[in-house]
Amino acid sequence: MLNTENTLSIFALGGINEIGKNMYVIEYGQELVIVDCGGKFADQSLLGVDLIIPDLSYLEENKHKIKALVVTHGHEDHIGGIPYLLRKINMPIYASRFTLGLIELKLKEHKLLRNTELIEINAESKINFDQLSLTFFKTSHSIPDCLGIVFHTPEGKVIHTGDFKFDFTPVNDQPSDIHKMAALGTEGVLALISESTNAERPGFTPSEQVIGGHLDEEFQKATGKIFISTFASNVNRIQQIVEAAKKTNRKIVLLGRSMVNVTSVAMRLGNLDIPGWMLIEPRELKELPPERAVILCTGSQGEPLAALSRLSTGRNRDVKVVQGDTVIFAASPIPGNEKDVSKIVDNLFQLGAKVVYGNSSITGMHVSGHGYQEDLKMMLTLMKPKYFIPIHGEYRMLHIHRSLAEAVGVEKGHTFILKNGEIVDIKGGEARQTRAIPAGDTYVDGTGSDEVGEIVLRDRKQLSEDGMLVIVVTISKFDGSIISGPDSISRGFVYARESEGLINDINEIAQAAVENFKEANPFAMKKAIKHAVDQYIFTLKMKKPMILPIIIEI
Amino acid sequence: MLNTENTLSIFALGGINEIGKNMYVIEYGQELVIVDCGGKFADQSLLGVDLIIPDLSYLEENKHKIKALVVTHGHEDHIGGIPYLLRKINMPIYASRFTLGLIELKLKEHKLLRNTELIEINAESKINFDQLSLTFFKTSHSIPDCLGIVFHTPEGKVIHTGDFKFDFTPVNDQPSDIHKMAALGTEGVLALISESTNAERPGFTPSEQVIGGHLDEEFQKATGKIFISTFASNVNRIQQIVEAAKKTNRKIVLLGRSMVNVTSVAMRLGNLDIPGWMLIEPRELKELPPERAVILCTGSQGEPLAALSRLSTGRNRDVKVVQGDTVIFAASPIPGNEKDVSKIVDNLFQLGAKVVYGNSSITGMHVSGHGYQEDLKMMLTLMKPKYFIPIHGEYRMLHIHRSLAEAVGVEKGHTFILKNGEIVDIKGGEARQTRAIPAGDTYVDGTGSDEVGEIVLRDRKQLSEDGMLVIVVTISKFDGSIISGPDSISRGFVYARESEGLINDINEIAQAAVENFKEANPFAMKKAIKHAVDQYIFTLKMKKPMILPIIIEI
């Protein structure tokens, strides 16, 4: 067992080999600081799971060491798990003003706001614990008020970049503080923990400002209503949409719960400026000539319940897309969402709209918030770290990020490609990766107060593929003789029209399986029924429905 | 009711507003010819459905009119439904030699080969029925031996393009017969039915030959084994891989069932030339230095059961991917498959391989078999049709294809964007779209001999999301009093550790719901239990598991 008393330990509880549920830990002796607590959306193979969050068991066991949760920015994959974390462990949360605004929204929904200590910080803040202290630097990203974190530790400085790109002409005063980063590099950085989302893409990420010109162009051409969809949290993009609307004398309707909520936080905190005369309610649209309206809505990822999807199928009572309207996707589909987006585009075309969609290098309506290869190399060059830990990416991204690091001078063997839970220990200036703690997915379901277990998921999967068959037999508890049944009921298994004959056969097979028992042995009887019916159905139909024998003893 | 006696009718049973299950019908009086009979893969939301084929009910009702199924080429989305069609209606099948080879493979698997009349045709064939006769022309695509079809009808010529691109330097003598197409255009084309897959992409599709140079380059750089994955049916691509292997003195292993089957058909029919010395068995690999081996395998789309996926997780006994090997994806992910492909890329990187993947305009390892906008305009220009019916595409593709047609001279209003089942009737040289027949999805399950109904799917969906709860009560058939139970069993619903208390509560609620009945009324008792338990669970957990009350009367 490693003596970790004077050791600096760095690891991820989520965010490595995945995009989503970011959660990183910096620990020194008796102090532990958490960076971010994100969620990840479940794909369809996780039946009925609504959100995935990190496994929190290590934190529960080391509750006494936890000093703080520090949040780099307000995206879901960095804040989505906070309510579930707080239900298990209370701790102070440090974040910038806008990030805190979004966290408050979330805690309010979960009725957790009252008992949580929220502490606002900015790029000039300093947080001091016993051995660890934290300072910050500004970064550019696709949401306002992002921070990188500097951990000042007895071993040296550890930098966590948060999510970033370099944008020399950002919208709304959100530049990266390159000078501070350069100074940190000059002073000496022990370890850099840097995001890897766009490590596969060559070149520099384009500036957010390039969108403005394309918006103006499209707004000037449009003769009907303009619908435009982007991420509600992309406040700087929304500001540009507001400017384009202003120039073409259009008023704005906000559609979609998160669009309404997030813009209201952003306006209140001064991150977004929409003049009062511009904002109107959906029902006021019918008073307005179509060429004076912009509808800013959620749903750019094709989410079936979001505003744009509802508009595309005519499900919004007050707002309709009609011939002559323009619909702009001001966001690229995240990998995995392409099909849902395409479906909406199809529907919008069918309504007669002009649709601006597809490859953003052609439409000019989206730029990424994550740095491409040259941005990543610039960060590595500025920081000149001794050790490098690429995070926030799938394996191939981390792999490529490592080669970028080596290309700009990080020594071979000084990059640690971790898995979630694997720990880099640094002691006496030397880093080693030897041990690991439990880390994995926790599934959250329904209202979110429940965790979903593996067995439940496995059952759901079997049920979903071949359905189920319940076989009930009532027996005498004295001698095991059959009093009633077997009776079978199936769901999700076979057609009603073919099922009658099949169900009769199954009942007969179940009866044959149990009628020779000389005593009431429900366990053995269930096993006998399951085995016989399983075999029969598989031979006949190549299927494996879930078979549930029920023995009633009376 | 339209008198269709002297009417030419054109419609799709599948392939419109979708990519997949292509099936088109040309009908004149008492003669009906089917073009293609494809399948479509089900996405995860169709639980346990393995294949989707067209609704065949119109064809069953009009069996007596059917003269033939003519197949344009051997891709799954054009031949995958044939076994299911043949089980319902027998008819002669006309196709080119290689296409027939693939159809035979499929019929053999389904044990249908013996009773089917298969008739080989080529670009010079002529098929004569009473009123309809058919001739053909060669097209270029990503599979050998593709044909376009000319229907000579009393109303004029109707052209079905099949799938196509224009490739002036194709591999293996598969050029489009532009001269024949031009002659058809000169003679006069009444209606063009043309595919739309790449209508969103500007420019010309690159030639298949560009792959060759990139393959040579990568093969020369490789120092270990080369794994290369592409569609088994892309025989021309495989021929280029064989040539690159020959130049670098490498032998070839074929991995994956369809790779072995399709290449064997292609070699037998003369579409593929692999010298005998080059082909070795997987187990012979260990005798061969790594720099002398190419492993040609299935799984470029990330299919979890295909060869490449198995290799990426070390599940192939004879063949291993190790440090220093190169893995080439010589196929782009079809939309929807990106995530599965990425997962395999991650795993391959983790095994230490060099992986050539991603955007084919950068890797140069894939070109599409479907014409881009300029190819589509070229076809429209060659054919100069009076009427135009874009097919084989989702709505936005058909929509854009229409504007391409209008740009090259098809009259406004002469393009018909149909839905599956909607009919264009042509009489006296005038086309109208007024009527429709049933057309939709038929779900095929398991061994493929079964159709899956809507109710079964709905049940599976409910089961998959919230699981189920069986509640058994044994009552006296005389007075309805409870003899045993209620006993409840849940699956896919709640954790074992929290379920005990919950199940007890549910049993109590079920008991309360039925204990006051004064007679045995199973129907009303089930309803009462379902209602009470439904409400309780929804209030408590916001979930709706499938509740199955079972009343046993003894």
Short mmCIF file of N, CA, C and O in Angstrom, two decimals, chain A residues 247-291:
data_model
loop_
_atom_site.label_atom_id
_atom_site.label_comp_id
_atom_site.label_asym_id
_atom_site.label_seq_id
_atom_site.Cartn_x
_atom_site.Cartn_y
_atom_site.Cartn_z
N LYS A 247 -30.52 44.63 -36.63
CA LYS A 247 -30.21 45.26 -37.93
C LYS A 247 -31.34 45.10 -38.94
O LYS A 247 -31.48 45.92 -39.83
N THR A 248 -32.09 44.03 -38.83
CA THR A 248 -33.16 43.80 -39.81
C THR A 248 -34.53 44.09 -39.20
O THR A 248 -35.56 43.69 -39.73
N ASN A 249 -34.51 44.80 -38.06
CA ASN A 249 -35.75 45.26 -37.43
C ASN A 249 -36.72 44.13 -37.11
O ASN A 249 -37.91 44.22 -37.37
N ARG A 250 -36.19 43.07 -36.56
CA ARG A 250 -37.04 41.93 -36.19
C ARG A 250 -37.16 41.82 -34.67
O ARG A 250 -36.21 42.13 -33.96
N LYS A 251 -38.31 41.37 -34.20
CA LYS A 251 -38.48 41.08 -32.78
C LYS A 251 -38.21 39.60 -32.52
O LYS A 251 -38.19 38.79 -33.46
N ILE A 252 -38.03 39.27 -31.27
CA ILE A 252 -37.59 37.91 -30.92
C ILE A 252 -38.57 37.19 -30.01
O ILE A 252 -39.02 37.74 -29.01
N VAL A 253 -38.89 35.95 -30.39
CA VAL A 253 -39.65 35.05 -29.52
C VAL A 253 -38.68 33.98 -29.03
O VAL A 253 -37.92 33.43 -29.82
N LEU A 254 -38.71 33.70 -27.74
CA LEU A 254 -37.89 32.62 -27.20
C LEU A 254 -38.77 31.38 -27.03
O LEU A 254 -39.82 31.45 -26.40
N LEU A 255 -38.35 30.26 -27.58
CA LEU A 255 -39.12 29.03 -27.48
C LEU A 255 -38.29 27.91 -26.87
O LEU A 255 -37.17 27.68 -27.30
N GLY A 256 -38.88 27.20 -25.93
CA GLY A 256 -38.19 26.08 -25.30
C GLY A 256 -37.78 26.46 -23.89
O GLY A 256 -37.28 27.56 -23.65
N ARG A 257 -38.00 25.54 -22.97
CA ARG A 257 -37.79 25.83 -21.56
C ARG A 257 -36.37 26.30 -21.27
O ARG A 257 -36.15 27.32 -20.61
N SER A 258 -35.37 25.58 -21.79
CA SER A 258 -34.00 25.96 -21.43
C SER A 258 -33.63 27.29 -22.10
O SER A 258 -32.87 28.08 -21.55
N MET A 259 -34.20 27.57 -23.29
CA MET A 259 -33.91 28.85 -23.93
C MET A 259 -34.42 30.00 -23.07
O MET A 259 -33.73 31.00 -22.86
N VAL A 260 -35.63 29.85 -22.57
CA VAL A 260 -36.23 30.88 -21.73
C VAL A 260 -35.43 31.02 -20.42
O VAL A 260 -35.05 32.13 -20.02
N ASN A 261 -35.15 29.89 -19.79
CA ASN A 261 -34.46 29.94 -18.49
C ASN A 261 -33.04 30.49 -18.60
O ASN A 261 -32.64 31.35 -17.83
N VAL A 262 -32.28 29.97 -19.54
CA VAL A 262 -30.87 30.35 -19.61
C VAL A 262 -30.71 31.81 -20.06
O VAL A 262 -29.91 32.55 -19.51
N THR A 263 -31.51 32.25 -21.06
CA THR A 263 -31.39 33.66 -21.46
C THR A 263 -31.78 34.57 -20.31
O THR A 263 -31.20 35.64 -20.14
N SER A 264 -32.74 34.14 -19.51
CA SER A 264 -33.14 35.02 -18.41
C SER A 264 -32.01 35.13 -17.38
O SER A 264 -31.73 36.21 -16.87
N VAL A 265 -31.33 34.02 -17.11
CA VAL A 265 -30.15 34.09 -16.22
C VAL A 265 -29.09 34.99 -16.86
O VAL A 265 -28.51 35.87 -16.20
N ALA A 266 -28.84 34.80 -18.15
CA ALA A 266 -27.78 35.55 -18.81
C ALA A 266 -28.08 37.05 -18.83
O ALA A 266 -27.19 37.88 -18.67
N MET A 267 -29.36 37.40 -19.03
CA MET A 267 -29.70 38.83 -19.04
C MET A 267 -29.56 39.42 -17.65
O MET A 267 -29.02 40.50 -17.47
N ARG A 268 -30.03 38.67 -16.65
CA ARG A 268 -29.96 39.15 -15.27
C ARG A 268 -28.51 39.38 -14.86
O ARG A 268 -28.18 40.36 -14.18
N LEU A 269 -27.60 38.51 -15.29
CA LEU A 269 -26.20 38.60 -14.86
C LEU A 269 -25.36 39.47 -15.77
O LEU A 269 -24.16 39.63 -15.57
N GLY A 270 -25.98 40.01 -16.82
CA GLY A 270 -25.24 40.93 -17.68
C GLY A 270 -24.42 40.25 -18.77
O GLY A 270 -23.60 40.89 -19.42
N ASN A 271 -24.66 38.97 -19.01
CA ASN A 271 -23.92 38.31 -20.09
C ASN A 271 -24.61 38.44 -21.44
O ASN A 271 -24.03 38.14 -22.47
N LEU A 272 -25.86 38.87 -21.42
CA LEU A 272 -26.63 38.94 -22.66
C LEU A 272 -27.45 40.23 -22.63
O LEU A 272 -28.04 40.56 -21.61
N ASP A 273 -27.46 40.93 -23.77
CA ASP A 273 -28.17 42.20 -23.83
C ASP A 273 -29.25 42.13 -24.91
O ASP A 273 -28.95 42.16 -26.10
N ILE A 274 -30.50 42.01 -24.50
CA ILE A 274 -31.63 42.07 -25.44
C ILE A 274 -32.51 43.25 -25.02
O ILE A 274 -33.07 43.23 -23.92
N PRO A 275 -32.63 44.27 -25.87
CA PRO A 275 -33.47 45.41 -25.50
C PRO A 275 -34.91 44.96 -25.27
O PRO A 275 -35.40 44.05 -25.97
N GLY A 276 -35.57 45.58 -24.31
CA GLY A 276 -36.92 45.18 -23.93
C GLY A 276 -37.90 45.13 -25.09
O GLY A 276 -38.72 44.21 -25.18
N TRP A 277 -37.83 46.10 -26.02
CA TRP A 277 -38.82 46.15 -27.10
C TRP A 277 -38.72 44.95 -28.03
O TRP A 277 -39.63 44.63 -28.77
N MET A 278 -37.57 44.26 -27.99
CA MET A 278 -37.37 43.17 -28.95
C MET A 278 -38.05 41.87 -28.55
O MET A 278 -38.39 41.05 -29.39
N LEU A 279 -38.20 41.66 -27.23
CA LEU A 279 -38.72 40.37 -26.77
C LEU A 279 -40.24 40.35 -26.76
O LEU A 279 -40.87 41.18 -26.11
N ILE A 280 -40.83 39.40 -27.47
CA ILE A 280 -42.29 39.26 -27.43
C ILE A 280 -42.66 37.81 -27.09
O ILE A 280 -41.84 36.91 -27.13
N GLU A 281 -43.93 37.66 -26.71
CA GLU A 281 -44.44 36.33 -26.37
C GLU A 281 -44.89 35.60 -27.64
O GLU A 281 -45.29 36.25 -28.60
N PRO A 282 -44.88 34.27 -27.61
CA PRO A 282 -45.31 33.51 -28.79
C PRO A 282 -46.68 33.94 -29.32
O PRO A 282 -46.87 34.08 -30.52
N ARG A 283 -47.63 34.19 -28.38
CA ARG A 283 -48.97 34.50 -28.88
C ARG A 283 -49.05 35.88 -29.54
O ARG A 283 -50.00 36.20 -30.25
N GLU A 284 -48.02 36.75 -29.32
CA GLU A 284 -48.00 38.05 -29.97
C GLU A 284 -47.56 37.96 -31.43
O GLU A 284 -47.65 38.93 -32.18
N LEU A 285 -47.07 36.77 -31.81
CA LEU A 285 -46.54 36.61 -33.18
C LEU A 285 -47.59 36.93 -34.24
O LEU A 285 -47.27 37.48 -35.29
N LYS A 286 -48.84 36.56 -33.95
CA LYS A 286 -49.84 36.71 -35.01
C LYS A 286 -50.13 38.19 -35.33
O LYS A 286 -50.66 38.50 -36.38
N GLU A 287 -49.74 39.08 -34.44
CA GLU A 287 -49.90 40.53 -34.70
C GLU A 287 -48.76 41.08 -35.55
O GLU A 287 -48.80 42.22 -35.99
N LEU A 288 -47.70 40.28 -35.70
CA LEU A 288 -46.46 40.80 -36.28
C LEU A 288 -46.33 40.32 -37.72
O LEU A 288 -46.58 39.15 -38.01
N PRO A 289 -45.94 41.21 -38.67
CA PRO A 289 -45.67 40.72 -40.03
C PRO A 289 -44.53 39.70 -39.97
O PRO A 289 -43.60 39.86 -39.18
N PRO A 290 -44.60 38.63 -40.78
CA PRO A 290 -43.60 37.57 -40.69
C PRO A 290 -42.16 38.08 -40.85
O PRO A 290 -41.26 37.56 -40.19
N GLU A 291 -41.97 39.09 -41.66
CA GLU A 291 -40.59 39.55 -41.90
C GLU A 291 -40.05 40.37 -40.73
O GLU A 291 -38.93 40.85 -40.77
#
